[in-house]
Amino acid sequence: MDLAIYGAQGIALGAYEAIHNLYPVKEIRCFIVTERGANAEYLSGVPVLELEAFSRSLSEQEKGEIEILIATPENVMPVIEKNLDEHGLFCHVRLDSSRWAELMGYHYASDRDYMPLSALPIGYHKVTIHMYMAKFHKDKPLAGKYDLPEWVTPVQAGAALCEERVADILDCDGENISAKNGNYSELTVLYWLWKNHLLGRTSDEKYEYYGLEHYRRVLELTDDDILRLGDNSVDVVLPYPMPYEPNIEAHHKRYLTKEDWDAVGAAVLELQPEYAEAFPGVLSRRFLYNYNLILAKKEVLAEYCNWLFPILERVEKLSVPKASERSDRYVGYIGESLTTLYFMFHKDDLNIAHAGCRFLI
C-alpha cells in the first residue's frame, strides 16, 4: 500500500526522512496540505499537493489503496481526519508526538549529532532533577489527563501581568523579567530559574539537573532515561530537532521580520563574535531545536543562560520596533534559534542527548 504524508513542515519532513531511512522500499507518493499557502511545492523531491487536487486525481479504488499518515501538530488532527473522510480517504492514522519521537529515536540511533537518550545504556546512579513547567493564565484546560512526574514543578509565566493565579510559584518572585512575557514567552520562566536557582542563591543545591518545559509541550523522560543521565555523563537533553527545507534560516522568515533577524545577527556579533562566525554555518543546516525545551546539568544550564540572556536583552534594544513597543513573542522565537546556535557550537565538547517532545492536548 502506498503512503502519503499529511503535513509539510518539520514534523512531516522528519517523518518522511525517518521512514525513507528505516524502510527504503516504502513508496511515499506525496505530502498533502489543506491549502498551498506558503508551503513548498516539493520536499526532498516529493510533491506537496493540496487535498482537493489530490483527491480528484484518485479513482475510488485508488482511494482505498493509499494510506495517509497524519504528521501535524496534534491539535489540528481531528479536523484533518474529518476532511479526509469527506474526500473518501478513510485509511489514515495519526502520527502523534510520542510515535514521532519513537520514530526519530530509531532514525537517529547511530547519529552522533542527534543521539537518542534512549539509545544509551541504563545506569545505576539515579541523578536528581528538577524541571519547571511554564504555565500561562490563558492556557486552555487539557482534554486528557496528564499526571506530572514528581520532579516537575509548575511556574506561572507572565505572572506580573495579571491577577489570576494558575500555579503556586510565580515567575515574578525574586529577580525576574516576568513583565516581558509578551515577548519572551516561556523564557521568562527560564530567566527566573537562572537568577533564583542556578546561581547559588537558594538552598536547593541537591539537584544535579534543571530544566524547562511547557504546559502543552513536555520532554518525554522515563525512569530508565533518568538512570541513563548520570552514568553516561549526559550534559544536556534536548528535543529531537526538526528538519526544514532548504535550511533553518528560511524557516525563521516565517516568524521573524528582516529587521528582527538583523538585530539578532548584530547582537551576537557584538557580544559573542566567535559564535557570530559560526552562525552562518548553523543557519545553513536543516535542523532546528524548537520550543525552548531543555534539561541540563546545573552548571551547563547556568552557562547557557549566562550566554543567552545578554544577547536577548541586546536584541530588545536593537529591534525595530523595540521590544517595549510590542508584544508578539518574537524573543521566544529567537530563543529557539539561539538554542540551536549554542548547542551546535558545543556539539563536540558537550555530551548532548535527545528525547521526544510530547504535545499535550
mmCIF file of C-alpha atoms in Angstrom:
data_model
loop_
_atom_site.group_PDB
_atom_site.id
_atom_site.type_symbol
_atom_site.label_atom_id
_atom_site.label_comp_id
_atom_site.label_asym_id
_atom_site.label_seq_id
_atom_site.Cartn_x
_atom_site.Cartn_y
_atom_site.Cartn_z
ATOM 1 C CA MET A 1 0.000 0.000 0.000
ATOM 2 C CA ASP A 2 1.399 3.402 -0.995
ATOM 3 C CA LEU A 3 1.810 6.074 1.647
ATOM 4 C CA ALA A 4 1.094 9.796 1.659
ATOM 5 C CA ILE A 5 2.048 12.122 4.500
ATOM 6 C CA TYR A 6 -0.360 14.835 5.601
ATOM 7 C CA GLY A 7 1.678 17.893 6.541
ATOM 8 C CA ALA A 8 4.545 19.866 5.037
ATOM 9 C CA GLN A 9 6.541 21.272 7.942
ATOM 10 C CA GLY A 10 9.132 19.885 10.342
ATOM 11 C CA ILE A 11 7.016 17.063 11.773
ATOM 12 C CA ALA A 12 6.064 15.768 8.332
ATOM 13 C CA LEU A 13 9.534 16.127 6.826
ATOM 14 C CA GLY A 14 11.092 14.407 9.846
ATOM 15 C CA ALA A 15 8.650 11.528 9.452
ATOM 16 C CA TYR A 16 9.453 11.249 5.740
ATOM 17 C CA GLU A 17 13.199 11.137 6.307
ATOM 18 C CA ALA A 18 12.904 8.569 9.099
ATOM 19 C CA ILE A 19 10.633 6.297 7.045
ATOM 20 C CA HIS A 20 12.838 6.689 3.987
ATOM 21 C CA ASN A 21 15.862 5.738 6.099
ATOM 22 C CA LEU A 22 14.295 2.851 8.016
ATOM 23 C CA TYR A 23 12.014 1.456 5.292
ATOM 24 C CA PRO A 24 13.623 2.415 1.968
ATOM 25 C CA VAL A 25 11.305 0.172 -0.045
ATOM 26 C CA LYS A 26 8.236 2.053 1.186
ATOM 27 C CA GLU A 27 6.767 4.248 -1.541
ATOM 28 C CA ILE A 28 5.832 7.716 -0.303
ATOM 29 C CA ARG A 29 3.744 9.287 -3.008
ATOM 30 C CA CYS A 30 3.354 12.857 -1.783
ATOM 31 C CA PHE A 31 2.834 15.295 1.053
ATOM 32 C CA ILE A 32 -0.702 16.619 1.470
ATOM 33 C CA VAL A 33 -1.770 20.048 2.738
ATOM 34 C CA THR A 34 -5.158 21.647 3.127
ATOM 35 C CA GLU A 35 -4.060 24.738 1.216
ATOM 36 C CA ARG A 36 -0.832 25.620 -0.550
ATOM 37 C CA GLY A 37 -0.251 28.889 1.308
ATOM 38 C CA ALA A 38 3.465 29.346 1.981
ATOM 39 C CA ASN A 39 4.234 25.628 1.727
ATOM 40 C CA ALA A 40 6.869 24.460 -0.733
ATOM 41 C CA GLU A 41 5.952 22.671 -3.956
ATOM 42 C CA TYR A 42 8.382 19.846 -3.178
ATOM 43 C CA LEU A 43 10.033 18.452 -0.051
ATOM 44 C CA SER A 44 13.016 16.123 -0.577
ATOM 45 C CA GLY A 45 11.932 15.872 -4.207
ATOM 46 C CA VAL A 46 8.436 14.657 -3.254
ATOM 47 C CA PRO A 47 5.478 16.803 -4.420
ATOM 48 C CA VAL A 48 3.336 18.732 -1.955
ATOM 49 C CA LEU A 49 -0.311 18.592 -3.080
ATOM 50 C CA GLU A 50 -3.462 20.282 -1.864
ATOM 51 C CA LEU A 51 -6.032 17.835 -0.509
ATOM 52 C CA GLU A 52 -8.706 18.827 -3.012
ATOM 53 C CA ALA A 53 -6.441 18.299 -6.025
ATOM 54 C CA PHE A 54 -5.009 15.083 -4.613
ATOM 55 C CA SER A 55 -8.460 13.645 -4.001
ATOM 56 C CA ARG A 56 -9.643 14.498 -7.532
ATOM 57 C CA SER A 57 -6.611 12.735 -9.020
ATOM 58 C CA LEU A 58 -7.596 9.386 -7.477
ATOM 59 C CA SER A 59 -10.178 6.847 -8.523
ATOM 60 C CA GLU A 60 -12.403 5.327 -5.867
ATOM 61 C CA GLN A 61 -10.304 2.190 -5.967
ATOM 62 C CA GLU A 62 -7.082 4.171 -5.543
ATOM 63 C CA LYS A 63 -8.544 5.983 -2.545
ATOM 64 C CA GLY A 64 -8.895 2.651 -0.831
ATOM 65 C CA GLU A 65 -5.330 1.657 -1.680
ATOM 66 C CA ILE A 66 -3.416 4.567 -0.195
ATOM 67 C CA GLU A 67 -2.582 5.048 3.470
ATOM 68 C CA ILE A 68 -2.270 8.566 4.868
ATOM 69 C CA LEU A 69 -0.001 9.311 7.810
ATOM 70 C CA ILE A 70 -1.127 12.491 9.580
ATOM 71 C CA ALA A 71 2.096 14.216 10.694
ATOM 72 C CA THR A 72 0.966 17.600 12.026
ATOM 73 C CA PRO A 73 0.511 19.232 15.437
ATOM 74 C CA GLU A 74 -1.980 17.086 17.325
ATOM 75 C CA ASN A 75 -4.489 19.835 17.979
ATOM 76 C CA VAL A 76 -5.405 20.007 14.263
ATOM 77 C CA MET A 77 -5.563 16.251 13.673
ATOM 78 C CA PRO A 78 -9.335 15.864 14.321
ATOM 79 C CA VAL A 79 -10.157 18.462 11.647
ATOM 80 C CA ILE A 80 -7.782 16.791 9.195
ATOM 81 C CA GLU A 81 -9.387 13.393 9.810
ATOM 82 C CA LYS A 82 -12.815 14.881 9.128
ATOM 83 C CA ASN A 83 -11.600 16.450 5.881
ATOM 84 C CA LEU A 84 -10.034 13.187 4.734
ATOM 85 C CA ASP A 85 -13.220 11.255 5.444
ATOM 86 C CA GLU A 86 -15.243 13.824 3.497
ATOM 87 C CA HIS A 87 -12.980 13.217 0.499
ATOM 88 C CA GLY A 88 -13.414 9.444 0.713
ATOM 89 C CA LEU A 89 -9.924 8.855 2.133
ATOM 90 C CA PHE A 90 -10.647 6.633 5.088
ATOM 91 C CA CYS A 91 -7.320 4.831 5.516
ATOM 92 C CA HIS A 92 -5.467 7.267 7.745
ATOM 93 C CA VAL A 93 -3.571 7.133 11.015
ATOM 94 C CA ARG A 94 -2.245 9.727 13.418
ATOM 95 C CA LEU A 95 1.480 10.079 13.998
ATOM 96 C CA ASP A 96 1.164 11.593 17.451
ATOM 97 C CA SER A 97 4.128 13.197 19.212
ATOM 98 C CA SER A 98 5.037 10.054 21.152
ATOM 99 C CA ARG A 99 5.070 7.924 17.993
ATOM 100 C CA TRP A 100 7.001 10.625 16.137
ATOM 101 C CA ALA A 101 9.619 10.612 18.886
ATOM 102 C CA GLU A 102 9.864 6.821 18.780
ATOM 103 C CA LEU A 103 10.387 7.006 15.012
ATOM 104 C CA MET A 104 13.080 9.656 15.448
ATOM 105 C CA GLY A 105 14.778 7.517 18.080
ATOM 106 C CA TYR A 106 15.249 4.673 15.624
ATOM 107 C CA HIS A 107 16.162 7.108 12.842
ATOM 108 C CA TYR A 108 18.930 8.803 14.848
ATOM 109 C CA ALA A 109 20.113 5.719 16.760
ATOM 110 C CA SER A 110 23.535 5.806 15.087
ATOM 111 C CA ASP A 111 23.792 9.576 14.592
ATOM 112 C CA ARG A 112 26.414 11.173 16.856
ATOM 113 C CA ASP A 113 24.939 14.654 16.437
ATOM 114 C CA TYR A 114 21.392 13.678 17.445
ATOM 115 C CA MET A 115 21.947 10.699 19.724
ATOM 116 C CA PRO A 116 18.725 9.489 21.408
ATOM 117 C CA LEU A 117 18.885 9.311 25.183
ATOM 118 C CA SER A 118 17.034 6.003 24.922
ATOM 119 C CA ALA A 119 19.925 4.527 22.900
ATOM 120 C CA LEU A 120 22.329 4.897 25.814
ATOM 121 C CA PRO A 121 22.791 2.065 28.323
ATOM 122 C CA ILE A 122 20.776 2.196 31.532
ATOM 123 C CA GLY A 123 22.954 3.042 34.517
ATOM 124 C CA TYR A 124 22.617 2.623 38.262
ATOM 125 C CA HIS A 125 23.058 6.156 39.579
ATOM 126 C CA LYS A 126 19.726 7.994 39.686
ATOM 127 C CA VAL A 127 20.522 11.675 39.434
ATOM 128 C CA THR A 128 18.341 14.356 40.993
ATOM 129 C CA ILE A 129 16.484 16.581 38.550
ATOM 130 C CA HIS A 130 14.097 19.500 38.822
ATOM 131 C CA MET A 131 12.110 20.509 35.749
ATOM 132 C CA TYR A 132 9.997 23.664 35.778
ATOM 133 C CA MET A 133 6.842 23.768 33.654
ATOM 134 C CA ALA A 134 5.803 27.183 32.334
ATOM 135 C CA LYS A 135 2.059 27.767 32.690
ATOM 136 C CA PHE A 136 0.097 30.776 31.434
ATOM 137 C CA HIS A 137 -3.215 32.042 32.747
ATOM 138 C CA LYS A 138 -4.844 31.868 29.294
ATOM 139 C CA ASP A 139 -3.892 28.222 28.673
ATOM 140 C CA LYS A 140 -6.938 26.113 27.859
ATOM 141 C CA PRO A 141 -7.623 23.088 30.091
ATOM 142 C CA LEU A 142 -6.202 19.807 28.839
ATOM 143 C CA ALA A 143 -8.721 17.495 27.228
ATOM 144 C CA GLY A 144 -6.959 14.446 28.641
ATOM 145 C CA LYS A 145 -5.364 13.652 31.971
ATOM 146 C CA TYR A 146 -1.641 14.143 32.449
ATOM 147 C CA ASP A 147 -0.007 13.351 35.776
ATOM 148 C CA LEU A 148 3.078 15.454 36.430
ATOM 149 C CA PRO A 149 6.174 13.479 37.419
ATOM 150 C CA GLU A 150 7.340 14.244 40.930
ATOM 151 C CA TRP A 151 10.323 16.155 39.564
ATOM 152 C CA VAL A 152 8.211 18.684 37.615
ATOM 153 C CA THR A 153 7.027 21.926 39.251
ATOM 154 C CA PRO A 154 4.607 24.358 37.528
ATOM 155 C CA VAL A 155 5.575 28.036 37.432
ATOM 156 C CA GLN A 156 3.217 30.757 36.251
ATOM 157 C CA ALA A 157 4.745 32.628 33.327
ATOM 158 C CA GLY A 158 3.958 36.326 32.967
ATOM 159 C CA ALA A 159 2.503 36.423 36.476
ATOM 160 C CA ALA A 160 3.372 40.123 36.814
ATOM 161 C CA LEU A 161 0.903 40.918 34.033
ATOM 162 C CA CYS A 162 -2.275 39.563 35.625
ATOM 163 C CA GLU A 163 -4.017 38.948 38.936
ATOM 164 C CA GLU A 164 -5.204 35.411 38.097
ATOM 165 C CA ARG A 165 -3.109 32.604 39.550
ATOM 166 C CA VAL A 166 -2.646 29.179 37.929
ATOM 167 C CA ALA A 167 0.427 27.971 39.852
ATOM 168 C CA ASP A 168 1.785 28.262 43.371
ATOM 169 C CA ILE A 169 5.159 29.506 42.115
ATOM 170 C CA LEU A 170 5.314 32.730 40.103
ATOM 171 C CA ASP A 171 7.950 33.970 37.692
ATOM 172 C CA CYS A 172 7.588 37.446 39.232
ATOM 173 C CA ASP A 173 9.043 36.282 42.559
ATOM 174 C CA GLY A 174 12.680 37.116 43.205
ATOM 175 C CA GLU A 175 14.813 38.540 40.407
ATOM 176 C CA ASN A 176 12.742 38.348 37.235
ATOM 177 C CA ILE A 177 11.626 39.697 33.846
ATOM 178 C CA SER A 178 8.041 38.487 34.222
ATOM 179 C CA ALA A 179 6.651 41.731 32.792
ATOM 180 C CA LYS A 180 8.399 40.944 29.477
ATOM 181 C CA ASN A 181 6.444 37.725 28.984
ATOM 182 C CA GLY A 182 4.576 39.117 25.970
ATOM 183 C CA ASN A 183 7.840 38.981 24.029
ATOM 184 C CA TYR A 184 9.831 36.357 25.915
ATOM 185 C CA SER A 185 7.023 33.807 26.361
ATOM 186 C CA GLU A 186 8.250 30.774 28.366
ATOM 187 C CA LEU A 187 11.747 32.257 28.568
ATOM 188 C CA THR A 188 10.654 34.481 31.471
ATOM 189 C CA VAL A 189 10.488 31.240 33.488
ATOM 190 C CA LEU A 190 13.959 30.222 32.320
ATOM 191 C CA TYR A 191 15.255 33.639 33.374
ATOM 192 C CA TRP A 192 13.603 33.236 36.796
ATOM 193 C CA LEU A 193 15.166 29.768 37.116
ATOM 194 C CA TRP A 194 18.578 31.103 36.140
ATOM 195 C CA LYS A 195 18.626 34.035 38.530
ATOM 196 C CA ASN A 196 16.997 32.362 41.513
ATOM 197 C CA HIS A 197 18.085 28.704 41.359
ATOM 198 C CA LEU A 198 21.193 28.324 39.217
ATOM 199 C CA LEU A 199 23.412 30.985 40.755
ATOM 200 C CA GLY A 200 23.746 29.563 44.259
ATOM 201 C CA ARG A 201 21.176 31.856 45.867
ATOM 202 C CA THR A 202 18.887 29.142 47.231
ATOM 203 C CA SER A 203 19.268 26.046 49.368
ATOM 204 C CA ASP A 204 18.265 23.501 46.698
ATOM 205 C CA GLU A 205 21.824 22.516 45.788
ATOM 206 C CA LYS A 206 20.776 18.858 45.888
ATOM 207 C CA TYR A 207 19.536 18.953 42.276
ATOM 208 C CA GLU A 208 22.084 17.974 39.669
ATOM 209 C CA TYR A 209 19.923 18.736 36.600
ATOM 210 C CA TYR A 210 17.469 21.561 35.948
ATOM 211 C CA GLY A 211 15.188 22.190 33.030
ATOM 212 C CA LEU A 212 12.301 23.996 31.360
ATOM 213 C CA GLU A 213 9.213 22.646 29.646
ATOM 214 C CA HIS A 214 5.733 23.969 28.841
ATOM 215 C CA TYR A 215 2.157 23.363 29.833
ATOM 216 C CA ARG A 216 1.479 21.651 26.484
ATOM 217 C CA ARG A 217 4.975 20.544 25.433
ATOM 218 C CA VAL A 218 6.992 18.294 27.692
ATOM 219 C CA LEU A 219 10.166 16.261 27.345
ATOM 220 C CA GLU A 220 9.248 12.571 27.487
ATOM 221 C CA LEU A 221 11.603 11.069 30.034
ATOM 222 C CA THR A 222 11.108 7.632 31.555
ATOM 223 C CA ASP A 223 12.548 6.351 34.824
ATOM 224 C CA ASP A 224 15.104 4.456 32.733
ATOM 225 C CA ASP A 225 16.043 7.693 30.974
ATOM 226 C CA ILE A 226 16.779 9.307 34.339
ATOM 227 C CA LEU A 227 19.113 6.384 35.090
ATOM 228 C CA ARG A 228 20.858 6.989 31.767
ATOM 229 C CA LEU A 229 21.859 10.560 32.614
ATOM 230 C CA GLY A 230 24.478 10.139 35.317
ATOM 231 C CA ASP A 231 26.394 7.031 34.296
ATOM 232 C CA ASN A 232 26.590 8.249 30.685
ATOM 233 C CA SER A 233 27.720 11.731 31.745
ATOM 234 C CA VAL A 234 24.942 13.406 29.756
ATOM 235 C CA ASP A 235 25.352 17.191 29.868
ATOM 236 C CA VAL A 236 22.095 18.218 28.242
ATOM 237 C CA VAL A 237 18.890 16.679 26.876
ATOM 238 C CA LEU A 238 17.142 18.486 24.018
ATOM 239 C CA PRO A 239 14.083 17.554 21.955
ATOM 240 C CA TYR A 240 14.754 15.848 18.647
ATOM 241 C CA PRO A 241 15.452 18.611 16.124
ATOM 242 C CA MET A 242 13.043 19.246 13.269
ATOM 243 C CA PRO A 243 14.259 19.464 9.672
ATOM 244 C CA TYR A 244 13.330 22.350 7.381
ATOM 245 C CA GLU A 245 13.984 22.938 3.707
ATOM 246 C CA PRO A 246 16.095 24.357 2.315
ATOM 247 C CA ASN A 247 17.523 25.318 5.741
ATOM 248 C CA ILE A 248 16.537 26.778 9.080
ATOM 249 C CA GLU A 249 17.289 30.342 8.001
ATOM 250 C CA ALA A 250 14.343 30.114 5.611
ATOM 251 C CA HIS A 251 12.193 28.796 8.445
ATOM 252 C CA HIS A 252 12.975 31.842 10.609
ATOM 253 C CA LYS A 253 11.474 34.135 7.996
ATOM 254 C CA ARG A 254 8.045 32.653 8.700
ATOM 255 C CA TYR A 255 8.123 34.120 12.209
ATOM 256 C CA LEU A 256 10.609 36.993 12.259
ATOM 257 C CA THR A 257 10.958 40.131 10.191
ATOM 258 C CA LYS A 258 14.193 41.017 8.436
ATOM 259 C CA GLU A 259 14.700 43.825 10.952
ATOM 260 C CA ASP A 260 14.407 41.421 13.886
ATOM 261 C CA TRP A 261 16.738 38.938 12.274
ATOM 262 C CA ASP A 262 19.260 41.711 11.586
ATOM 263 C CA ALA A 263 19.062 42.604 15.285
ATOM 264 C CA VAL A 264 19.903 39.015 16.230
ATOM 265 C CA GLY A 265 22.938 38.969 13.973
ATOM 266 C CA ALA A 266 24.139 42.326 15.271
ATOM 267 C CA ALA A 267 23.702 41.324 18.923
ATOM 268 C CA VAL A 268 25.581 38.052 18.510
ATOM 269 C CA LEU A 269 28.388 39.771 16.601
ATOM 270 C CA GLU A 270 28.709 42.454 19.282
ATOM 271 C CA LEU A 271 28.574 40.197 22.342
ATOM 272 C CA GLN A 272 29.785 36.804 21.079
ATOM 273 C CA PRO A 273 31.881 37.291 17.922
ATOM 274 C CA GLU A 274 33.152 33.704 17.979
ATOM 275 C CA TYR A 275 29.567 32.458 17.732
ATOM 276 C CA ALA A 276 28.769 35.044 15.057
ATOM 277 C CA GLU A 277 31.476 33.497 12.896
ATOM 278 C CA ALA A 278 29.822 30.082 13.298
ATOM 279 C CA PHE A 279 26.262 31.369 12.849
ATOM 280 C CA PRO A 280 26.074 31.207 9.014
ATOM 281 C CA GLY A 281 27.158 27.576 9.063
ATOM 282 C CA VAL A 282 24.497 26.691 11.635
ATOM 283 C CA LEU A 283 21.812 28.565 9.667
ATOM 284 C CA SER A 284 22.733 26.661 6.517
ATOM 285 C CA ARG A 285 21.870 23.404 8.281
ATOM 286 C CA ARG A 286 18.393 21.918 8.157
ATOM 287 C CA PHE A 287 17.795 21.169 11.829
ATOM 288 C CA LEU A 288 16.295 23.432 14.490
ATOM 289 C CA TYR A 289 15.697 22.888 18.195
ATOM 290 C CA ASN A 290 12.121 24.038 18.672
ATOM 291 C CA TYR A 291 10.100 25.039 21.735
ATOM 292 C CA ASN A 292 12.822 26.160 24.192
ATOM 293 C CA LEU A 293 12.726 22.786 25.956
ATOM 294 C CA ILE A 294 15.838 21.716 27.837
ATOM 295 C CA LEU A 295 17.153 19.600 30.690
ATOM 296 C CA ALA A 296 20.811 20.080 31.620
ATOM 297 C CA LYS A 297 23.353 19.793 34.353
ATOM 298 C CA LYS A 298 23.065 22.775 36.659
ATOM 299 C CA GLU A 299 26.372 24.285 35.627
ATOM 300 C CA VAL A 300 25.708 23.668 31.913
ATOM 301 C CA LEU A 301 22.296 25.344 32.056
ATOM 302 C CA ALA A 302 23.708 28.254 34.047
ATOM 303 C CA GLU A 303 26.452 28.794 31.470
ATOM 304 C CA TYR A 304 23.907 28.687 28.647
ATOM 305 C CA CYS A 305 21.700 31.268 30.395
ATOM 306 C CA ASN A 306 24.770 33.457 31.055
ATOM 307 C CA TRP A 307 25.302 33.448 27.292
ATOM 308 C CA LEU A 308 21.667 33.668 26.139
ATOM 309 C CA PHE A 309 20.031 36.443 28.120
ATOM 310 C CA PRO A 310 22.571 39.240 27.487
ATOM 311 C CA ILE A 311 22.100 38.574 23.753
ATOM 312 C CA LEU A 312 18.311 38.694 24.046
ATOM 313 C CA GLU A 313 18.475 41.902 26.081
ATOM 314 C CA ARG A 314 20.624 43.486 23.378
ATOM 315 C CA VAL A 315 18.218 42.246 20.687
ATOM 316 C CA GLU A 316 15.391 44.049 22.506
ATOM 317 C CA LYS A 317 17.214 47.352 22.133
ATOM 318 C CA LEU A 318 18.258 46.779 18.516
ATOM 319 C CA SER A 319 14.842 45.572 17.344
ATOM 320 C CA VAL A 320 12.687 47.640 15.023
ATOM 321 C CA PRO A 321 10.249 48.319 16.589
ATOM 322 C CA LYS A 322 11.884 47.963 20.012
ATOM 323 C CA ALA A 323 10.631 45.307 22.406
ATOM 324 C CA SER A 324 8.984 47.925 24.623
ATOM 325 C CA GLU A 325 6.664 48.839 21.739
ATOM 326 C CA ARG A 326 5.324 45.335 21.034
ATOM 327 C CA SER A 327 4.116 42.033 22.475
ATOM 328 C CA ASP A 328 4.366 39.326 19.807
ATOM 329 C CA ARG A 329 6.504 36.570 21.360
ATOM 330 C CA TYR A 330 9.322 37.324 18.936
ATOM 331 C CA VAL A 331 12.075 36.993 21.554
ATOM 332 C CA GLY A 332 10.808 33.484 22.346
ATOM 333 C CA TYR A 333 11.199 32.516 18.690
ATOM 334 C CA ILE A 334 14.695 33.995 18.656
ATOM 335 C CA GLY A 335 15.492 31.866 21.702
ATOM 336 C CA GLU A 336 14.919 28.727 19.617
ATOM 337 C CA SER A 337 17.433 29.935 17.036
ATOM 338 C CA LEU A 338 19.992 30.757 19.703
ATOM 339 C CA THR A 339 19.478 27.383 21.397
ATOM 340 C CA THR A 340 20.343 25.776 18.076
ATOM 341 C CA LEU A 341 23.392 28.003 17.606
ATOM 342 C CA TYR A 342 24.735 27.445 21.122
ATOM 343 C CA PHE A 343 24.425 23.685 21.292
ATOM 344 C CA MET A 344 25.525 23.064 17.711
ATOM 345 C CA PHE A 345 28.570 25.209 18.504
ATOM 346 C CA HIS A 346 29.263 22.975 21.515
ATOM 347 C CA LYS A 347 28.279 19.638 19.980
ATOM 348 C CA ASP A 348 31.843 18.318 20.254
ATOM 349 C CA ASP A 349 32.558 19.413 23.828
ATOM 350 C CA LEU A 350 29.151 18.734 25.422
ATOM 351 C CA ASN A 351 27.549 15.314 25.664
ATOM 352 C CA ILE A 352 24.150 16.049 24.138
ATOM 353 C CA ALA A 353 21.312 13.526 24.117
ATOM 354 C CA HIS A 354 17.801 13.801 22.701
ATOM 355 C CA ALA A 355 14.304 12.827 23.771
ATOM 356 C CA GLY A 356 10.791 13.135 22.460
ATOM 357 C CA CYS A 357 8.636 16.209 22.891
ATOM 358 C CA ARG A 358 5.105 15.214 23.843
ATOM 359 C CA PHE A 359 2.264 17.511 22.862
ATOM 360 C CA LEU A 360 -0.469 17.599 25.471
ATOM 361 C CA ILE A 361 -3.971 18.288 24.152
#
